[in-house]
PDB file of C-alpha atoms in Angstrom:
ATOM      1  CA  GLY A   1     -18.308 -61.083 -42.855  1.00 86.00           C
ATOM      2  CA  ASP A   2     -18.143 -57.382 -42.228  1.00 91.00           C
ATOM      3  CA  SER A   3     -14.621 -56.482 -40.290  1.00 95.00           C
ATOM      4  CA  VAL A   4     -12.727 -53.168 -38.820  1.00 97.00           C
ATOM      5  CA  THR A   5      -9.616 -52.744 -38.381  1.00 97.00           C
ATOM      6  CA  GLN A   6      -8.112 -49.682 -36.689  1.00 96.00           C
ATOM      7  CA  THR A   7      -4.869 -48.252 -34.686  1.00 90.00           C
ATOM      8  CA  GLU A   8      -3.994 -50.547 -32.280  1.00 85.00           C
ATOM      9  CA  GLY A   9      -3.132 -50.330 -28.697  1.00 90.00           C
ATOM     10  CA  LEU A  10      -2.558 -47.013 -26.751  1.00 95.00           C
ATOM     11  CA  VAL A  11      -1.842 -44.196 -28.331  1.00 96.00           C
ATOM     12  CA  THR A  12       0.159 -41.421 -25.953  1.00 96.00           C
ATOM     13  CA  LEU A  13       0.112 -37.710 -26.913  1.00 94.00           C
ATOM     14  CA  THR A  14       0.890 -34.483 -25.242  1.00 96.00           C
ATOM     15  CA  GLU A  15      -1.828 -32.157 -24.742  1.00 97.00           C
ATOM     16  CA  GLY A  16      -2.420 -29.605 -27.704  1.00 97.00           C
ATOM     17  CA  LEU A  17      -0.561 -31.821 -30.328  1.00 97.00           C
ATOM     18  CA  PRO A  18      -2.622 -33.632 -32.927  1.00 97.00           C
ATOM     19  CA  VAL A  19      -4.237 -37.124 -32.688  1.00 96.00           C
ATOM     20  CA  MET A  20      -5.167 -39.305 -35.614  1.00 96.00           C
ATOM     21  CA  LEU A  21      -6.694 -42.670 -35.219  1.00 97.00           C
ATOM     22  CA  ASN A  22      -6.782 -44.892 -38.648  1.00 97.00           C
ATOM     23  CA  CYS A  23      -9.837 -46.994 -39.397  1.00 98.00           C
ATOM     24  CA  THR A  24      -9.984 -49.309 -42.622  1.00 98.00           C
ATOM     25  CA  TYR A  25     -13.495 -51.463 -43.329  1.00 97.00           C
ATOM     26  CA  GLN A  26     -14.356 -54.484 -45.294  1.00 96.00           C
ATOM     27  CA  THR A  27     -17.874 -55.303 -46.398  1.00 93.00           C
ATOM     28  CA  ILE A  28     -20.102 -56.242 -49.050  1.00 90.00           C
ATOM     29  CA  TYR A  29     -22.310 -53.933 -48.476  1.00 88.00           C
ATOM     30  CA  SER A  30     -21.790 -50.389 -50.849  1.00 87.00           C
ATOM     31  CA  ASN A  31     -23.220 -47.919 -48.738  1.00 90.00           C
ATOM     32  CA  PRO A  32     -22.084 -49.269 -45.252  1.00 92.00           C
ATOM     33  CA  PHE A  33     -22.606 -46.796 -41.687  1.00 94.00           C
ATOM     34  CA  LEU A  34     -19.280 -45.656 -40.427  1.00 96.00           C
ATOM     35  CA  PHE A  35     -19.239 -44.888 -36.572  1.00 96.00           C
ATOM     36  CA  TRP A  36     -16.567 -43.681 -34.553  1.00 97.00           C
ATOM     37  CA  TYR A  37     -17.693 -44.013 -30.583  1.00 97.00           C
ATOM     38  CA  VAL A  38     -15.963 -43.086 -27.589  1.00 97.00           C
ATOM     39  CA  GLN A  39     -15.579 -45.212 -24.078  1.00 96.00           C
ATOM     40  CA  HIS A  40     -14.589 -43.238 -21.284  1.00 96.00           C
ATOM     41  CA  LEU A  41     -13.234 -45.195 -18.392  1.00 94.00           C
ATOM     42  CA  ASN A  42     -16.131 -47.105 -16.100  1.00 91.00           C
ATOM     43  CA  GLU A  43     -18.657 -45.547 -18.955  1.00 93.00           C
ATOM     44  CA  SER A  44     -20.646 -46.786 -21.594  1.00 94.00           C
ATOM     45  CA  PRO A  45     -19.931 -46.348 -25.162  1.00 95.00           C
ATOM     46  CA  ARG A  46     -21.439 -43.042 -26.823  1.00 94.00           C
ATOM     47  CA  LEU A  47     -21.383 -41.543 -30.517  1.00 94.00           C
ATOM     48  CA  LEU A  48     -18.612 -39.548 -31.184  1.00 96.00           C
ATOM     49  CA  LEU A  49     -19.010 -39.272 -34.987  1.00 95.00           C
ATOM     50  CA  LYS A  50     -21.253 -40.898 -37.599  1.00 95.00           C
ATOM     51  CA  SER A  51     -21.227 -40.938 -41.882  1.00 95.00           C
ATOM     52  CA  PHE A  52     -22.501 -43.003 -44.352  1.00 92.00           C
ATOM     53  CA  THR A  53     -22.148 -40.209 -47.290  1.00 93.00           C
ATOM     54  CA  ASP A  54     -18.986 -40.555 -49.392  1.00 95.00           C
ATOM     55  CA  ASN A  55     -16.035 -37.487 -49.370  1.00 96.00           C
ATOM     56  CA  LYS A  56     -18.354 -35.679 -47.022  1.00 95.00           C
ATOM     57  CA  ARG A  57     -16.186 -34.473 -44.061  1.00 96.00           C
ATOM     58  CA  THR A  58     -18.036 -34.847 -40.597  1.00 96.00           C
ATOM     59  CA  GLU A  59     -17.274 -33.344 -37.246  1.00 97.00           C
ATOM     60  CA  HIS A  60     -18.483 -33.014 -33.758  1.00 95.00           C
ATOM     61  CA  GLN A  61     -16.602 -31.877 -30.373  1.00 93.00           C
ATOM     62  CA  GLY A  62     -13.487 -30.383 -31.916  1.00 96.00           C
ATOM     63  CA  PHE A  63     -13.362 -34.272 -33.721  1.00 97.00           C
ATOM     64  CA  HIS A  64     -13.565 -34.945 -37.329  1.00 98.00           C
ATOM     65  CA  ALA A  65     -13.760 -37.878 -39.986  1.00 98.00           C
ATOM     66  CA  THR A  66     -14.423 -37.985 -43.408  1.00 97.00           C
ATOM     67  CA  LEU A  67     -15.813 -41.495 -44.978  1.00 97.00           C
ATOM     68  CA  HIS A  68     -13.649 -42.533 -48.231  1.00 97.00           C
ATOM     69  CA  LYS A  69     -15.287 -45.677 -49.922  1.00 95.00           C
ATOM     70  CA  SER A  70     -12.730 -45.534 -52.369  1.00 95.00           C
ATOM     71  CA  SER A  71      -9.732 -46.596 -49.947  1.00 96.00           C
ATOM     72  CA  SER A  72     -12.762 -48.404 -47.449  1.00 97.00           C
ATOM     73  CA  SER A  73     -11.131 -45.481 -44.076  1.00 97.00           C
ATOM     74  CA  PHE A  74     -12.933 -43.231 -41.856  1.00 98.00           C
ATOM     75  CA  HIS A  75      -9.973 -41.804 -39.701  1.00 98.00           C
ATOM     76  CA  LEU A  76     -10.547 -39.769 -36.692  1.00 98.00           C
ATOM     77  CA  GLN A  77      -8.813 -36.727 -36.234  1.00 98.00           C
ATOM     78  CA  LYS A  78      -8.432 -33.824 -33.607  1.00 98.00           C
ATOM     79  CA  SER A  79      -5.981 -31.296 -34.547  1.00 97.00           C
ATOM     80  CA  SER A  80      -5.818 -30.293 -31.038  1.00 97.00           C
ATOM     81  CA  ALA A  81      -6.109 -33.087 -28.055  1.00 97.00           C
ATOM     82  CA  GLN A  82      -7.054 -32.421 -24.439  1.00 97.00           C
ATOM     83  CA  LEU A  83      -6.625 -34.278 -21.393  1.00 97.00           C
ATOM     84  CA  SER A  84      -9.954 -35.002 -20.979  1.00 96.00           C
ATOM     85  CA  ASP A  85      -9.770 -36.688 -24.574  1.00 97.00           C
ATOM     86  CA  SER A  86      -7.723 -39.455 -22.754  1.00 97.00           C
ATOM     87  CA  ALA A  87     -10.885 -42.603 -23.569  1.00 97.00           C
ATOM     88  CA  LEU A  88     -11.085 -45.430 -25.692  1.00 97.00           C
ATOM     89  CA  TYR A  89     -12.177 -45.035 -29.107  1.00 97.00           C
ATOM     90  CA  TYR A  90     -13.630 -47.596 -31.298  1.00 97.00           C
ATOM     91  CA  CYS A  91     -14.125 -47.478 -35.449  1.00 97.00           C
ATOM     92  CA  ALA A  92     -17.441 -49.537 -36.133  1.00 96.00           C
ATOM     93  CA  LEU A  93     -19.443 -50.295 -39.318  1.00 94.00           C
ATOM     94  CA  ASN A  94     -23.319 -51.142 -39.457  1.00 89.00           C
ATOM     95  CA  ASN A  95     -25.862 -52.072 -42.753  1.00 82.00           C
ATOM     96  CA  TYR A  96     -29.484 -51.376 -42.168  1.00 76.00           C
ATOM     97  CA  ALA A  97     -30.812 -54.206 -39.740  1.00 72.00           C
ATOM     98  CA  GLN A  98     -27.511 -55.623 -38.379  1.00 81.00           C
ATOM     99  CA  GLY A  99     -25.564 -54.954 -35.153  1.00 90.00           C
ATOM    100  CA  LEU A 100     -22.438 -52.855 -35.054  1.00 93.00           C
ATOM    101  CA  THR A 101     -19.098 -54.460 -35.936  1.00 94.00           C
ATOM    102  CA  PHE A 102     -16.529 -52.509 -34.002  1.00 96.00           C
ATOM    103  CA  GLY A 103     -12.793 -52.449 -34.307  1.00 96.00           C
ATOM    104  CA  LEU A 104     -10.425 -53.371 -31.247  1.00 96.00           C
ATOM    105  CA  GLY A 105     -10.716 -49.779 -30.033  1.00 95.00           C
ATOM    106  CA  THR A 106      -7.886 -47.680 -29.472  1.00 96.00           C
ATOM    107  CA  ARG A 107      -6.733 -46.392 -26.180  1.00 96.00           C
ATOM    108  CA  VAL A 108      -5.515 -42.517 -26.141  1.00 97.00           C
ATOM    109  CA  SER A 109      -3.970 -40.948 -23.616  1.00 97.00           C
ATOM    110  CA  VAL A 110      -3.029 -37.415 -23.201  1.00 97.00           C
ATOM    111  CA  PHE A 111      -0.422 -36.029 -20.858  1.00 96.00           C
ATOM    112  CA  PRO A 112       0.147 -32.157 -20.001  1.00 96.00           C
TER     113      PRO A 112
ATOM    114  CA  ASN B   1     -26.756 -39.035 -21.591  1.00 68.00           C
ATOM    115  CA  SER B   2     -28.428 -42.316 -22.722  1.00 70.00           C
ATOM    116  CA  LYS B   3     -31.651 -42.895 -20.910  1.00 92.00           C
ATOM    117  CA  VAL B   4     -31.324 -47.076 -21.341  1.00 97.00           C
ATOM    118  CA  ILE B   5     -31.809 -48.617 -17.956  1.00 97.00           C
ATOM    119  CA  GLN B   6     -29.669 -51.960 -16.965  1.00 98.00           C
ATOM    120  CA  THR B   7     -30.426 -54.424 -14.389  1.00 97.00           C
ATOM    121  CA  PRO B   8     -28.656 -55.509 -12.022  1.00 97.00           C
ATOM    122  CA  ARG B   9     -25.554 -53.935 -12.526  1.00 97.00           C
ATOM    123  CA  TYR B  10     -23.601 -56.685 -11.719  1.00 98.00           C
ATOM    124  CA  LEU B  11     -24.263 -60.614 -11.830  1.00 98.00           C
ATOM    125  CA  VAL B  12     -22.365 -63.595 -10.042  1.00 98.00           C
ATOM    126  CA  LYS B  13     -22.707 -66.900 -10.655  1.00 97.00           C
ATOM    127  CA  GLY B  14     -21.222 -70.339 -10.712  1.00 97.00           C
ATOM    128  CA  GLN B  15     -20.265 -72.818 -13.390  1.00 96.00           C
ATOM    129  CA  GLY B  16     -23.430 -74.078 -15.083  1.00 95.00           C
ATOM    130  CA  GLN B  17     -26.085 -71.549 -13.444  1.00 97.00           C
ATOM    131  CA  LYS B  18     -28.333 -69.404 -15.411  1.00 96.00           C
ATOM    132  CA  ALA B  19     -27.753 -65.654 -16.090  1.00 97.00           C
ATOM    133  CA  LYS B  20     -30.403 -63.092 -16.729  1.00 98.00           C
ATOM    134  CA  MET B  21     -30.322 -59.467 -16.930  1.00 98.00           C
ATOM    135  CA  ARG B  22     -32.706 -56.909 -18.097  1.00 98.00           C
ATOM    136  CA  CYS B  23     -32.527 -53.826 -20.242  1.00 98.00           C
ATOM    137  CA  ILE B  24     -35.109 -51.072 -20.726  1.00 97.00           C
ATOM    138  CA  PRO B  25     -34.937 -48.899 -23.814  1.00 96.00           C
ATOM    139  CA  GLU B  26     -35.334 -45.960 -24.216  1.00 95.00           C
ATOM    140  CA  LYS B  27     -38.395 -44.455 -24.880  1.00 92.00           C
ATOM    141  CA  GLY B  28     -39.495 -44.191 -28.006  1.00 91.00           C
ATOM    142  CA  HIS B  29     -36.885 -46.662 -29.235  1.00 93.00           C
ATOM    143  CA  PRO B  30     -37.894 -50.305 -31.179  1.00 93.00           C
ATOM    144  CA  VAL B  31     -34.628 -51.398 -31.793  1.00 94.00           C
ATOM    145  CA  VAL B  32     -32.686 -52.986 -29.299  1.00 96.00           C
ATOM    146  CA  PHE B  33     -29.627 -54.408 -29.151  1.00 96.00           C
ATOM    147  CA  TRP B  34     -26.626 -56.748 -26.860  1.00 96.00           C
ATOM    148  CA  TYR B  35     -23.534 -56.434 -27.062  1.00 96.00           C
ATOM    149  CA  GLN B  36     -20.957 -58.086 -25.086  1.00 96.00           C
ATOM    150  CA  GLN B  37     -17.633 -56.707 -24.137  1.00 96.00           C
ATOM    151  CA  ASN B  38     -14.876 -59.192 -23.005  1.00 95.00           C
ATOM    152  CA  LYS B  39     -12.155 -58.096 -20.408  1.00 94.00           C
ATOM    153  CA  ASN B  40      -9.608 -56.903 -23.699  1.00 93.00           C
ATOM    154  CA  ASN B  41     -12.754 -54.461 -24.130  1.00 93.00           C
ATOM    155  CA  GLU B  42     -13.640 -56.396 -27.424  1.00 94.00           C
ATOM    156  CA  PHE B  43     -17.566 -56.037 -28.340  1.00 95.00           C
ATOM    157  CA  LYS B  44     -19.184 -58.826 -30.009  1.00 93.00           C
ATOM    158  CA  PHE B  45     -22.418 -58.119 -31.505  1.00 93.00           C
ATOM    159  CA  LEU B  46     -24.993 -61.047 -29.729  1.00 94.00           C
ATOM    160  CA  ILE B  47     -28.755 -59.835 -31.238  1.00 93.00           C
ATOM    161  CA  ASN B  48     -31.083 -57.203 -32.035  1.00 93.00           C
ATOM    162  CA  PHE B  49     -35.011 -56.787 -32.687  1.00 93.00           C
ATOM    163  CA  GLN B  50     -36.750 -54.630 -33.678  1.00 93.00           C
ATOM    164  CA  ASN B  51     -40.303 -54.283 -31.367  1.00 86.00           C
ATOM    165  CA  GLN B  52     -40.811 -57.621 -30.132  1.00 89.00           C
ATOM    166  CA  GLU B  53     -39.069 -59.370 -33.121  1.00 93.00           C
ATOM    167  CA  VAL B  54     -35.308 -60.915 -33.824  1.00 92.00           C
ATOM    168  CA  LEU B  55     -33.495 -59.223 -36.139  1.00 90.00           C
ATOM    169  CA  GLN B  56     -30.414 -60.882 -36.761  1.00 88.00           C
ATOM    170  CA  GLN B  57     -28.220 -62.978 -33.681  1.00 87.00           C
ATOM    171  CA  ILE B  58     -25.151 -64.989 -33.748  1.00 86.00           C
ATOM    172  CA  ASP B  59     -24.761 -68.595 -33.541  1.00 80.00           C
ATOM    173  CA  MET B  60     -23.713 -68.056 -30.000  1.00 73.00           C
ATOM    174  CA  THR B  61     -26.881 -66.933 -29.327  1.00 67.00           C
ATOM    175  CA  GLU B  62     -29.185 -69.337 -30.903  1.00 69.00           C
ATOM    176  CA  LYS B  63     -27.180 -71.991 -29.274  1.00 82.00           C
ATOM    177  CA  ARG B  64     -26.859 -70.385 -25.389  1.00 88.00           C
ATOM    178  CA  PHE B  65     -28.622 -67.805 -24.808  1.00 92.00           C
ATOM    179  CA  SER B  66     -31.956 -66.805 -24.915  1.00 91.00           C
ATOM    180  CA  ALA B  67     -33.337 -63.352 -25.187  1.00 93.00           C
ATOM    181  CA  GLU B  68     -36.810 -61.512 -25.531  1.00 95.00           C
ATOM    182  CA  CYS B  69     -38.305 -58.197 -25.646  1.00 95.00           C
ATOM    183  CA  PRO B  70     -41.967 -58.595 -24.818  1.00 93.00           C
ATOM    184  CA  SER B  71     -44.031 -55.581 -25.569  1.00 89.00           C
ATOM    185  CA  ASN B  72     -44.957 -53.399 -21.948  1.00 86.00           C
ATOM    186  CA  SER B  73     -42.129 -55.587 -20.317  1.00 92.00           C
ATOM    187  CA  PRO B  74     -38.097 -55.037 -20.331  1.00 96.00           C
ATOM    188  CA  CYS B  75     -35.959 -56.843 -22.785  1.00 97.00           C
ATOM    189  CA  SER B  76     -33.993 -59.650 -21.119  1.00 97.00           C
ATOM    190  CA  LEU B  77     -31.053 -61.771 -22.308  1.00 97.00           C
ATOM    191  CA  GLU B  78     -30.091 -65.447 -20.435  1.00 96.00           C
ATOM    192  CA  ILE B  79     -27.492 -67.424 -20.210  1.00 95.00           C
ATOM    193  CA  GLN B  80     -28.801 -70.680 -20.000  1.00 94.00           C
ATOM    194  CA  SER B  81     -25.708 -72.809 -18.665  1.00 93.00           C
ATOM    195  CA  SER B  82     -22.838 -69.954 -17.764  1.00 94.00           C
ATOM    196  CA  GLU B  83     -19.545 -70.952 -18.402  1.00 94.00           C
ATOM    197  CA  ALA B  84     -16.635 -68.983 -17.172  1.00 94.00           C
ATOM    198  CA  GLY B  85     -15.887 -67.094 -20.584  1.00 93.00           C
ATOM    199  CA  ASP B  86     -19.284 -65.582 -20.240  1.00 95.00           C
ATOM    200  CA  SER B  87     -17.827 -63.438 -17.890  1.00 97.00           C
ATOM    201  CA  ALA B  88     -17.799 -60.042 -19.443  1.00 97.00           C
ATOM    202  CA  LEU B  89     -19.805 -56.522 -19.371  1.00 97.00           C
ATOM    203  CA  TYR B  90     -23.118 -57.159 -21.787  1.00 98.00           C
ATOM    204  CA  LEU B  91     -24.244 -53.985 -22.663  1.00 98.00           C
ATOM    205  CA  CYS B  92     -27.833 -53.022 -24.210  1.00 97.00           C
ATOM    206  CA  ALA B  93     -28.387 -50.611 -26.533  1.00 96.00           C
ATOM    207  CA  SER B  94     -31.539 -48.970 -28.492  1.00 95.00           C
ATOM    208  CA  SER B  95     -31.961 -47.118 -31.407  1.00 94.00           C
ATOM    209  CA  PRO B  96     -34.784 -44.974 -33.292  1.00 92.00           C
ATOM    210  CA  GLY B  97     -34.488 -47.151 -36.205  1.00 88.00           C
ATOM    211  CA  THR B  98     -31.868 -49.850 -38.341  1.00 84.00           C
ATOM    212  CA  GLY B  99     -29.332 -48.437 -40.483  1.00 76.00           C
ATOM    213  CA  GLY B 100     -27.693 -45.307 -39.724  1.00 82.00           C
ATOM    214  CA  TYR B 101     -29.304 -44.378 -36.212  1.00 88.00           C
ATOM    215  CA  GLU B 102     -27.138 -44.097 -33.625  1.00 89.00           C
ATOM    216  CA  GLN B 103     -27.298 -46.351 -30.317  1.00 93.00           C
ATOM    217  CA  TYR B 104     -27.304 -45.363 -27.285  1.00 94.00           C
ATOM    218  CA  PHE B 105     -25.592 -47.535 -24.640  1.00 96.00           C
ATOM    219  CA  GLY B 106     -27.064 -48.232 -20.876  1.00 97.00           C
ATOM    220  CA  PRO B 107     -24.199 -48.735 -17.936  1.00 96.00           C
ATOM    221  CA  GLY B 108     -24.309 -52.483 -18.895  1.00 97.00           C
ATOM    222  CA  THR B 109     -24.376 -55.856 -16.346  1.00 98.00           C
ATOM    223  CA  ARG B 110     -20.868 -57.023 -15.216  1.00 97.00           C
ATOM    224  CA  LEU B 111     -21.311 -61.321 -15.121  1.00 98.00           C
ATOM    225  CA  THR B 112     -18.463 -62.708 -13.391  1.00 98.00           C
ATOM    226  CA  VAL B 113     -19.160 -66.296 -13.651  1.00 97.00           C
ATOM    227  CA  LEU B 114     -16.830 -68.305 -10.776  1.00 95.00           C
TER     228      LEU B 114
END
């Protein structure tokens, strides 16, 4: 079945520094949909970015990611982290009518 | 902001008891998903519907869970005989379609099985 592997555990960084969360995936389908969801404390997940186009950069709220099918990757980046970026980040994929397959999540803590 | 409604927000059951939770998808969204988020914050997809029809479900859902999305009524997910390992946050999400559409999540029902 499908699987998603992302940067594990906790990422701590100082406000203003760049952040990069890795995401790689495995699927038998040639045209998967890739997502990044963010979940703040005591909230439900919400979509941050999505893509299904190879080698096209997608951006939202200062975050960006590019789907690279050649390496099965969809890394999340931001040039300057803010305190409000502290949250759980999930990389996920699906194919057509299927539910999302999530990675295990990465907790990001941004300190002043 | 998501307009998916889930009830109840909290549910406490004893082992072997039935546990039922409901979801009203966002208006105009024909596709509904149920996920389980465990205490380690890991997600597991359970089942999804398009209108009233099941699109996909995992083995666990087939055996101990029942779910439906009747027309003009809330969707529901019911655990027939709760086990301690079922304690988790159950999230309902709705979507305008299948594939690359965004899924909008509700606030979840937190189930505790004593």
